[in-house]
Short mmCIF file of C-alpha atoms in Angstrom, two decimals:
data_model
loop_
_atom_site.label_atom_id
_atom_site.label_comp_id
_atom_site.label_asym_id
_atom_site.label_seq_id
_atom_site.Cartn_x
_atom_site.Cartn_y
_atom_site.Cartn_z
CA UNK A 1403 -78.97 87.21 33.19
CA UNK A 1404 -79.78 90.04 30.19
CA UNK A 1405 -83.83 89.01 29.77
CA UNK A 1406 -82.41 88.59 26.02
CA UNK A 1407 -80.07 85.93 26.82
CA UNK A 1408 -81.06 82.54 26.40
CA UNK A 1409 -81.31 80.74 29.89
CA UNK A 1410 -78.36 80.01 32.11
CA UNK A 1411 -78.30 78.51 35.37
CA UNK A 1412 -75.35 79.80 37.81
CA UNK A 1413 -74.53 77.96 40.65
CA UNK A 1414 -71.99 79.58 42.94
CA UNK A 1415 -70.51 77.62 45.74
CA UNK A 1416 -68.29 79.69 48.04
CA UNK A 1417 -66.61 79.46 51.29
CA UNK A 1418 -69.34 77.46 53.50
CA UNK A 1419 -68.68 76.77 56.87
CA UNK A 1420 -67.05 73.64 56.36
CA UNK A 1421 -63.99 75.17 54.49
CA UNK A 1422 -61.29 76.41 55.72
CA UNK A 1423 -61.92 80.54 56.29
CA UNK A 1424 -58.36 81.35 54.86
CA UNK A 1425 -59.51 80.66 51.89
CA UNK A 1426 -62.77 82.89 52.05
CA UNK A 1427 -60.05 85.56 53.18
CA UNK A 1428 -57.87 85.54 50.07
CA UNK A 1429 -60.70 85.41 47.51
CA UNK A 1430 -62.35 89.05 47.28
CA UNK A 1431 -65.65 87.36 46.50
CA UNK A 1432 -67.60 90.99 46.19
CA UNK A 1433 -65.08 91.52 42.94
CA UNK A 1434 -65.57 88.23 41.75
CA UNK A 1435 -69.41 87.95 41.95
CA UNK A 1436 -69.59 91.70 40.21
CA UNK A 1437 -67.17 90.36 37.52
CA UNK A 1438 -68.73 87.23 36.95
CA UNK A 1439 -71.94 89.29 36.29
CA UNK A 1440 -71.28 92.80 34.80
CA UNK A 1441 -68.17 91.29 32.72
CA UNK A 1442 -69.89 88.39 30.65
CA UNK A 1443 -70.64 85.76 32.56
CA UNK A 1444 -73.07 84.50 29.91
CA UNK A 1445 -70.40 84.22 27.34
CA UNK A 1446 -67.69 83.10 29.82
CA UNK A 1447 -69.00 79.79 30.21
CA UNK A 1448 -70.83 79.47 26.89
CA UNK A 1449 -71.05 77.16 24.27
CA UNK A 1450 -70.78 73.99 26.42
CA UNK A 1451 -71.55 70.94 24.83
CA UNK A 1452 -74.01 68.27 26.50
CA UNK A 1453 -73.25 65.85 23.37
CA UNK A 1454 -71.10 63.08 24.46
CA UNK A 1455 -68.51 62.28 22.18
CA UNK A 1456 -65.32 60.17 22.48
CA UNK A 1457 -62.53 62.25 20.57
CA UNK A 1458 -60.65 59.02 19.61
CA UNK A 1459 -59.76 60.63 15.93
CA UNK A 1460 -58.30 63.89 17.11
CA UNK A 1461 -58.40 67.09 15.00
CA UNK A 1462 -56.24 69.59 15.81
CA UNK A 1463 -57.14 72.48 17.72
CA UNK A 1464 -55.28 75.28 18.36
CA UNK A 1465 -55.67 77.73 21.17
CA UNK A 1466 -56.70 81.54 21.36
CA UNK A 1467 -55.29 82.25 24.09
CA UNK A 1468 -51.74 82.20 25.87
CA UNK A 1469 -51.45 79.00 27.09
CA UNK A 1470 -48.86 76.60 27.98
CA UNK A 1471 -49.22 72.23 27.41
CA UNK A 1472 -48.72 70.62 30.19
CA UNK A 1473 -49.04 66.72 31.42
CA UNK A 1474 -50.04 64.81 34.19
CA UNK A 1475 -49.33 61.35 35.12
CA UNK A 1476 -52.76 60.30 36.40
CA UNK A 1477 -53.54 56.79 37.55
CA UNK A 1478 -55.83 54.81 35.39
CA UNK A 1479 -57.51 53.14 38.85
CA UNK A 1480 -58.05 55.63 41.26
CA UNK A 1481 -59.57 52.99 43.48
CA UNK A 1482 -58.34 49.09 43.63
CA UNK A 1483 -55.14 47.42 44.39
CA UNK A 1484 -55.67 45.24 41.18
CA UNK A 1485 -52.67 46.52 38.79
CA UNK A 1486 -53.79 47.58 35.05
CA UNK A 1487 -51.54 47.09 32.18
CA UNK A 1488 -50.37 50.56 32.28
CA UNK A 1489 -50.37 52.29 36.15
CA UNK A 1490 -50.55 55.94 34.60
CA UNK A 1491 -51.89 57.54 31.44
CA UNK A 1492 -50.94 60.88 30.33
CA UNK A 1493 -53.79 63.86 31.08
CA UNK A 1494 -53.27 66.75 29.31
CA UNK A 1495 -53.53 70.48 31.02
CA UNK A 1496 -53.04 73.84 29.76
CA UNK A 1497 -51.93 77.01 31.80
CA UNK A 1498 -51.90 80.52 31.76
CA UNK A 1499 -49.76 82.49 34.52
CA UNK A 1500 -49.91 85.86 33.45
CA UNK A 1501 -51.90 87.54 35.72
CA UNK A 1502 -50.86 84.91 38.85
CA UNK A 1503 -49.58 86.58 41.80
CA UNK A 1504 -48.20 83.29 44.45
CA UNK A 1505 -48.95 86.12 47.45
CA UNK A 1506 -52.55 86.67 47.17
CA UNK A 1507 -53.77 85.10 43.92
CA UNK A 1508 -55.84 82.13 43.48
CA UNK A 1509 -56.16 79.05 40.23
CA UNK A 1510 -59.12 79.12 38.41
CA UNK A 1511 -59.43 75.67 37.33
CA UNK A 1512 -61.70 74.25 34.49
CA UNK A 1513 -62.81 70.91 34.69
CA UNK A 1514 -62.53 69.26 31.58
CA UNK A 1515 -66.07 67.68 30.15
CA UNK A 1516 -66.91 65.47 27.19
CA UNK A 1517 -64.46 67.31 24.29
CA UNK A 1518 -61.18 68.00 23.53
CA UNK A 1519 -59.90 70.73 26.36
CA UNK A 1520 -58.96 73.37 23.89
CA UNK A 1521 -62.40 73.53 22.79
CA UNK A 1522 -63.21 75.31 26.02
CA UNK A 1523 -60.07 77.03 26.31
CA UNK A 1524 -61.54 78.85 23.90
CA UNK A 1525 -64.61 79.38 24.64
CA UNK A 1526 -64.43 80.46 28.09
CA UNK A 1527 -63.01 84.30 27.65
CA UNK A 1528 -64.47 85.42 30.88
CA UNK A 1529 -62.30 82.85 32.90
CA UNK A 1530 -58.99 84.82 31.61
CA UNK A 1531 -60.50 87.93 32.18
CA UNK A 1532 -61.54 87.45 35.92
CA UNK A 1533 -57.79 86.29 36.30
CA UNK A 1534 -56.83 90.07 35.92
CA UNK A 1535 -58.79 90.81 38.08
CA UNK A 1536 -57.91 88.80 40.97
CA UNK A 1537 -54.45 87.79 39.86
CA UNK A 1538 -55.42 84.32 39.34
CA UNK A 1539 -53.49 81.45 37.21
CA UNK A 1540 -55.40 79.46 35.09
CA UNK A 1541 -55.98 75.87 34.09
CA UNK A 1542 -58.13 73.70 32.12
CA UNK A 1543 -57.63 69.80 32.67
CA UNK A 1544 -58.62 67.61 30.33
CA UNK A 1545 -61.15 64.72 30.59
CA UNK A 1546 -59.92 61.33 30.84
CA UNK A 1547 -60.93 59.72 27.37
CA UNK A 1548 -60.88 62.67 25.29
CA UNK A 1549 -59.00 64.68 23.30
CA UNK A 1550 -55.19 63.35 24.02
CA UNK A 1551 -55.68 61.86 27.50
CA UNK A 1552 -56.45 58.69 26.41
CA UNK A 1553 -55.63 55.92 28.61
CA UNK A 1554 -54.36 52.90 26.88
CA UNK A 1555 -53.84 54.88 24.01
CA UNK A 1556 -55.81 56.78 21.30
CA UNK A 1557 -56.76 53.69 19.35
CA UNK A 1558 -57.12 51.48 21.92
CA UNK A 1559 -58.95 53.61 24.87
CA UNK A 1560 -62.19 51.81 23.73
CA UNK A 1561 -61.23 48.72 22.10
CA UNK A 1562 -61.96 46.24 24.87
CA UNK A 1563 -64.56 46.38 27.62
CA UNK A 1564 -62.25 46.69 30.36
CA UNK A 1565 -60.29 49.28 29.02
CA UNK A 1566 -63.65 51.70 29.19
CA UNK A 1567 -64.51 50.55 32.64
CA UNK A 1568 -61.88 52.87 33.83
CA UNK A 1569 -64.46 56.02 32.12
CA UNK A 1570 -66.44 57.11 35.32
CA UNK A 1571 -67.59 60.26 36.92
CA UNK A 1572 -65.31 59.24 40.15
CA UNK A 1573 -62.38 57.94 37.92
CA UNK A 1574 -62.51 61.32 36.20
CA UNK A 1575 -63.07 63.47 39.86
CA UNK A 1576 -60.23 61.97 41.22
CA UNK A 1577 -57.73 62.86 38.01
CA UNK A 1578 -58.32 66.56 39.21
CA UNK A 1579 -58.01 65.89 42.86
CA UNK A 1580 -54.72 64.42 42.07
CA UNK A 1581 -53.94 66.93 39.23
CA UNK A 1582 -54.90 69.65 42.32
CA UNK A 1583 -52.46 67.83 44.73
CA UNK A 1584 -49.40 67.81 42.26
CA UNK A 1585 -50.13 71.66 41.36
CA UNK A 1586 -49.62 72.31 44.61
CA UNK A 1587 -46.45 70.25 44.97
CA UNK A 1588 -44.50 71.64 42.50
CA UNK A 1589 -42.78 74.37 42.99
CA UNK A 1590 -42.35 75.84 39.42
CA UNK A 1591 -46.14 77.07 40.19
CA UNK A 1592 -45.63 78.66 43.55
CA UNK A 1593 -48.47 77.25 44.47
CA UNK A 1594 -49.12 76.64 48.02
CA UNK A 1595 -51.26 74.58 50.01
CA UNK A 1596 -53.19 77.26 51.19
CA UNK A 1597 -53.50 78.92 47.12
CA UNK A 1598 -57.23 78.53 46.78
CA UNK A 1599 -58.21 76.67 44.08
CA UNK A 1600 -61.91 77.66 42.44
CA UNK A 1601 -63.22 74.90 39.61
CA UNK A 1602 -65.30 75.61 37.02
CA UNK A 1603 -67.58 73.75 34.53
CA UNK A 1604 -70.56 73.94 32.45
CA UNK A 1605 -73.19 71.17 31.78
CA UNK A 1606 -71.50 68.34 32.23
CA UNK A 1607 -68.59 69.81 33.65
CA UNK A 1608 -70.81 72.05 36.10
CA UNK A 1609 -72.09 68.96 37.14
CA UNK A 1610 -68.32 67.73 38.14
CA UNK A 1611 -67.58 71.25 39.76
CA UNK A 1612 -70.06 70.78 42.19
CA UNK A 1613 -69.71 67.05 42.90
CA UNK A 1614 -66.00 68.35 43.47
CA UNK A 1615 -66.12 71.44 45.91
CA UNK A 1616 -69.05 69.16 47.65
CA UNK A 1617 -66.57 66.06 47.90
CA UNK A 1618 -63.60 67.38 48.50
CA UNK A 1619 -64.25 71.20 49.97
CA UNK A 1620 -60.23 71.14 51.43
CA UNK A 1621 -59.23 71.14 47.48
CA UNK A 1622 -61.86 73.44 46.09
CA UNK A 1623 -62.60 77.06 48.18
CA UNK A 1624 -65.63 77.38 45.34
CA UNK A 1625 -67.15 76.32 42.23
CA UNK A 1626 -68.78 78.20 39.37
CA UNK A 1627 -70.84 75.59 37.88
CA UNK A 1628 -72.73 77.24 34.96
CA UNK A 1629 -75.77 74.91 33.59
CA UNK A 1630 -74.66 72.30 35.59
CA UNK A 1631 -77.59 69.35 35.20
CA UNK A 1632 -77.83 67.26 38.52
CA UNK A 1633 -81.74 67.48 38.67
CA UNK A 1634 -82.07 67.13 34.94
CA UNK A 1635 -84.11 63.51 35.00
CA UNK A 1636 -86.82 66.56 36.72
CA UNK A 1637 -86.71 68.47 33.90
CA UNK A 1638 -87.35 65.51 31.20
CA UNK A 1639 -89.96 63.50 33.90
CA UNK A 1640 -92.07 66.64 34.11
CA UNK A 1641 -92.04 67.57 30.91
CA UNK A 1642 -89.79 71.35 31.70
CA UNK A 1643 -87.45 71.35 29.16
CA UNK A 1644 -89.77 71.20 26.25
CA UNK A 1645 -91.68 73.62 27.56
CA UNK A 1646 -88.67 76.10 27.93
CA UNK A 1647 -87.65 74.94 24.25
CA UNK A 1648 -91.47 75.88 23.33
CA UNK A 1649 -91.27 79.50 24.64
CA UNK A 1650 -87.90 80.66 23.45
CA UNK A 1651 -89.97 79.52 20.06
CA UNK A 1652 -92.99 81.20 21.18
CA UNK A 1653 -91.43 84.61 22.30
CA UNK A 1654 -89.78 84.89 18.68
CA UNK A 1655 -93.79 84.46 17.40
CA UNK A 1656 -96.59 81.73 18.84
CA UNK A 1657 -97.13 80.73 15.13
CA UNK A 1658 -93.84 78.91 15.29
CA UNK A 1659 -94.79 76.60 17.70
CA UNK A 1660 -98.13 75.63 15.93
CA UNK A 1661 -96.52 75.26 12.94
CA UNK A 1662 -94.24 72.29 14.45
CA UNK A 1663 -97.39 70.67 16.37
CA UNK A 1664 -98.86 70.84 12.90
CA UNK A 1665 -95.61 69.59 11.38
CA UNK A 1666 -95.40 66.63 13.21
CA UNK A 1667 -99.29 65.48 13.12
CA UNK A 1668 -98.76 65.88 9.00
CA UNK A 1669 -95.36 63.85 9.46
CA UNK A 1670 -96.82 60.97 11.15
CA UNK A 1671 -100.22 60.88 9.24
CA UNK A 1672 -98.27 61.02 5.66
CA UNK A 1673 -95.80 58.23 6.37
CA UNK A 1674 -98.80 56.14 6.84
CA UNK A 1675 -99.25 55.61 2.77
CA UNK A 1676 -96.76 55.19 0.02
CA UNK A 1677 -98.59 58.38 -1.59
CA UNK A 1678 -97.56 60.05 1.84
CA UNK A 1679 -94.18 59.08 2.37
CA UNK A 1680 -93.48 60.34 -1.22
CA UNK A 1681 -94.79 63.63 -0.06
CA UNK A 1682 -92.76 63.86 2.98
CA UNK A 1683 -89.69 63.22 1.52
CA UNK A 1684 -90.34 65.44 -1.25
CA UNK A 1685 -91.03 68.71 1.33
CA UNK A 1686 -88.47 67.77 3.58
CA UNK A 1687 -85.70 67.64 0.16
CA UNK A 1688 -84.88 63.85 1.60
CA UNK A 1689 -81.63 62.74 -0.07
CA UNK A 1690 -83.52 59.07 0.10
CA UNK A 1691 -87.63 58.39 0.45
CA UNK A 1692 -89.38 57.23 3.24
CA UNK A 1693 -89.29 53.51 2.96
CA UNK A 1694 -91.69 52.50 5.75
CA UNK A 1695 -93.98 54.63 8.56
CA UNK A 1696 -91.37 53.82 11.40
CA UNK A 1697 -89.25 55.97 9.35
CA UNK A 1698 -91.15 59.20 10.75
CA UNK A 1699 -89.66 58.56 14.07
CA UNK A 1700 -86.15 59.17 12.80
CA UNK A 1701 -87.28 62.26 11.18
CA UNK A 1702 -88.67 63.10 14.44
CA UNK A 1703 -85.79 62.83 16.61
CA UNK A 1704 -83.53 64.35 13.48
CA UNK A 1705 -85.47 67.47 13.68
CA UNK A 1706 -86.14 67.86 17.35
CA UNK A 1707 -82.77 67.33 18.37
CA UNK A 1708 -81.87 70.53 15.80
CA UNK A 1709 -85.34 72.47 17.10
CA UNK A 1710 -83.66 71.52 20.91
CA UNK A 1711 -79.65 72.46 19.96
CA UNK A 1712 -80.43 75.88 18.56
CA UNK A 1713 -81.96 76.46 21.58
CA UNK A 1714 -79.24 75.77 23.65
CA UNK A 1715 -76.81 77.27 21.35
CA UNK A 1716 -79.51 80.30 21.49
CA UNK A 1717 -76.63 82.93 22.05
CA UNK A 1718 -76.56 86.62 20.82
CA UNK A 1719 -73.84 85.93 18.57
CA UNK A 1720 -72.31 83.67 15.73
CA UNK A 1721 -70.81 80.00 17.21
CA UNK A 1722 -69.22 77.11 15.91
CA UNK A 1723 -68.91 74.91 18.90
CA UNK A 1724 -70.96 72.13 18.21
CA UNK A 1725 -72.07 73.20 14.48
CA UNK A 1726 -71.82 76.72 12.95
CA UNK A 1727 -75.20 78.48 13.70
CA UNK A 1728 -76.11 82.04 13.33
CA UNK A 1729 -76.73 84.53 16.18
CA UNK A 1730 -79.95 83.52 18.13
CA UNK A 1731 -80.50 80.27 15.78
CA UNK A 1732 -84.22 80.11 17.25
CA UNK A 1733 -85.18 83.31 16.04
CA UNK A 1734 -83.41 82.70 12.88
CA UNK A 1735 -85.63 79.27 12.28
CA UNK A 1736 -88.52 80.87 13.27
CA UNK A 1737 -88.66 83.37 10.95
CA UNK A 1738 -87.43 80.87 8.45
CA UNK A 1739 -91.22 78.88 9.55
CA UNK A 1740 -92.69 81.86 9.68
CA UNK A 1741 -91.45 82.55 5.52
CA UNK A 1742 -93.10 79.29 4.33
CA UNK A 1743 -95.87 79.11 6.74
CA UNK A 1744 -97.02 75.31 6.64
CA UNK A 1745 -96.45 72.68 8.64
CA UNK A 1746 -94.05 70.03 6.93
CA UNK A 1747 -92.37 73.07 4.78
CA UNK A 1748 -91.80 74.72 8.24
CA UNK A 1749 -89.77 71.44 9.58
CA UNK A 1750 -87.54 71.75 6.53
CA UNK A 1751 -86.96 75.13 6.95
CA UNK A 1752 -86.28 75.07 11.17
#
């Protein structure tokens, strides 16, 4: 990646030896690493949530791009002979066919994560571009429990503890197996069996495009799994991921991170007293006081979890995926720290 891009982990997982070689033969994988990189990869894939959130009051969201609704009758048990109430929900897809040519093309399939689907229909550009390029259709699936594809329905997909025990990693796998299996039946898509099929994903989702071309490798020629997290318990155990927050800080100016050591030594020390927890609440702008010393440990997490989320969101331009934050929101708070230049004053202004 650019060395002024925030971090992104690519994982590319193409035509090993136990797959099928006709599909190595119809990707051109030269043209689609060199597209994936000098085209922009780190904006293809970007802005991928890791907060889970069940989209049970929907918003609508409307596309950027040329796409077509589509649905898919997708088993609510993927795995028992019990019957539910319902055999099938609806899952919702979207396609774009533009570019597909049935000879020699291939379907670039995104696997849906924790959000409504059109939130990374648009926000994964590079996906539509690379179709051009290799006259590729394209597809985003949604995730079982979000957005529309509710089983049960919308306001009662969580109501009862049995209706979430359907919401599983392998439960939601096997909705794009199937979904891949159907595509490839119907013959409106001129699809055939042989069409390779490459899934994609990020966080989350790059964590199900891996599990799938690993699983299932005669459904999936490849995966682009961008950020994908299976070794993340490594990152938190040893401690890695704070110090990778700590140095995007650091590389904007060291003072920043000193400032929120200092920050959260005159946090914890304050909310000791009544006197202190005045004071705290008073240079943080609290819309209500401090009302014991546990309460420091919710302004902890509150602020850590932004200090951590502009980091991820650290991109060289505006977003609104999650929350609307500035172009490199790091640098941004850092300077803000940097402006008022103590330690609790610096927490308010991160």
């Amino acid at each position: 990646t650019h060395p002024d891009h925030a971090p992104l982990s690519l994982l590319l997982l193409f035509c090993s030896t136990s797959t099928s070689t006709s599909y190595c033969n119809q990707i051109t994988f030269i043209a689609f690493i060199r597209k994936m990189i000098v085209s922009k990869i780190y904006k293809s894939l970007s802005l991928l949530s890791t907060f889970v959130f069940l989209s049970l009051t929907v918003e609508e969201i409307r596309s950027e791009y040329s796409v077509e609704e589509h649905w898919f009758d997708a088993r609510i048990d993927h795995f028992n002979y019990r019957p539910t109430t319902e055999p099938t929900f609806p899952l919702r897809y979207f396609v774009n066919k533009d570019s597909f040519n049935p000879h020699n093309g291939s379907v670039l399939f995104y696997a849906g994560n924790e959000a409504d689907i059109l939130q990374f229909v648009n926000n994964s550009g590079a996906m539509f571009e690379i179709a051009q390029e290799l006259d590729s259709m394209v597809i985003f699936a949604e995730h079982r429990y979000y957005g529309l594809s509710n089983p049960f329905g919308n306001e009662y997909a969580l109501g009862k503890g049995y209706n979430i025990s359907f919401l599983t990693v392998e439960q939601a796998m096997q909705d794009f197996n199937t979904l891949n299996a159907f595509l490839r039946s119907e013959q409106q898509w001129n699809i055939t069996k042989s069409t390779p099929f490459v899934v994609f994903g990020g966080s989350y989702g790059g964590n199900l495009a891996l599990w799938l071309r690993l699983k299932q490798p005669n459904l999936w020629a490849g995966a682009i799994a961008s950020s994908a997290t299976p070794l993340k318990h490594l990152l938190r155990e040893t401690n890695g991921f704070t110090k990778i927050e700590t140095e995007a800080y650091a590389n904007v100016s060291a003072i920043c991170p000193e400032l929120i050591r200092q920050g959260w030594k005159e946090l914890y020390e304050s909310a000791q007293t009544a006197t202190g927890r005045i004071h705290v609440s008073e240079k943080l702008q609290l819309c209500h006081p401090l009302q014991s010393h546990n309460d420091a440990k919710i302004i902890h997490g509150w602020v850590s979890d932004a200090l951590e989320t502009m980091v991820q969101y650290g991109y060289p331009y505006p977003t609104s995926f999650y929350n609307p934050v500035p172009a490199y929101p790091f640098k941004v708070a850092c300077e803000r720290m940097l402006h008022v230049n103590e330690p609790l004053g610096a927490l308010e202004a991160a």
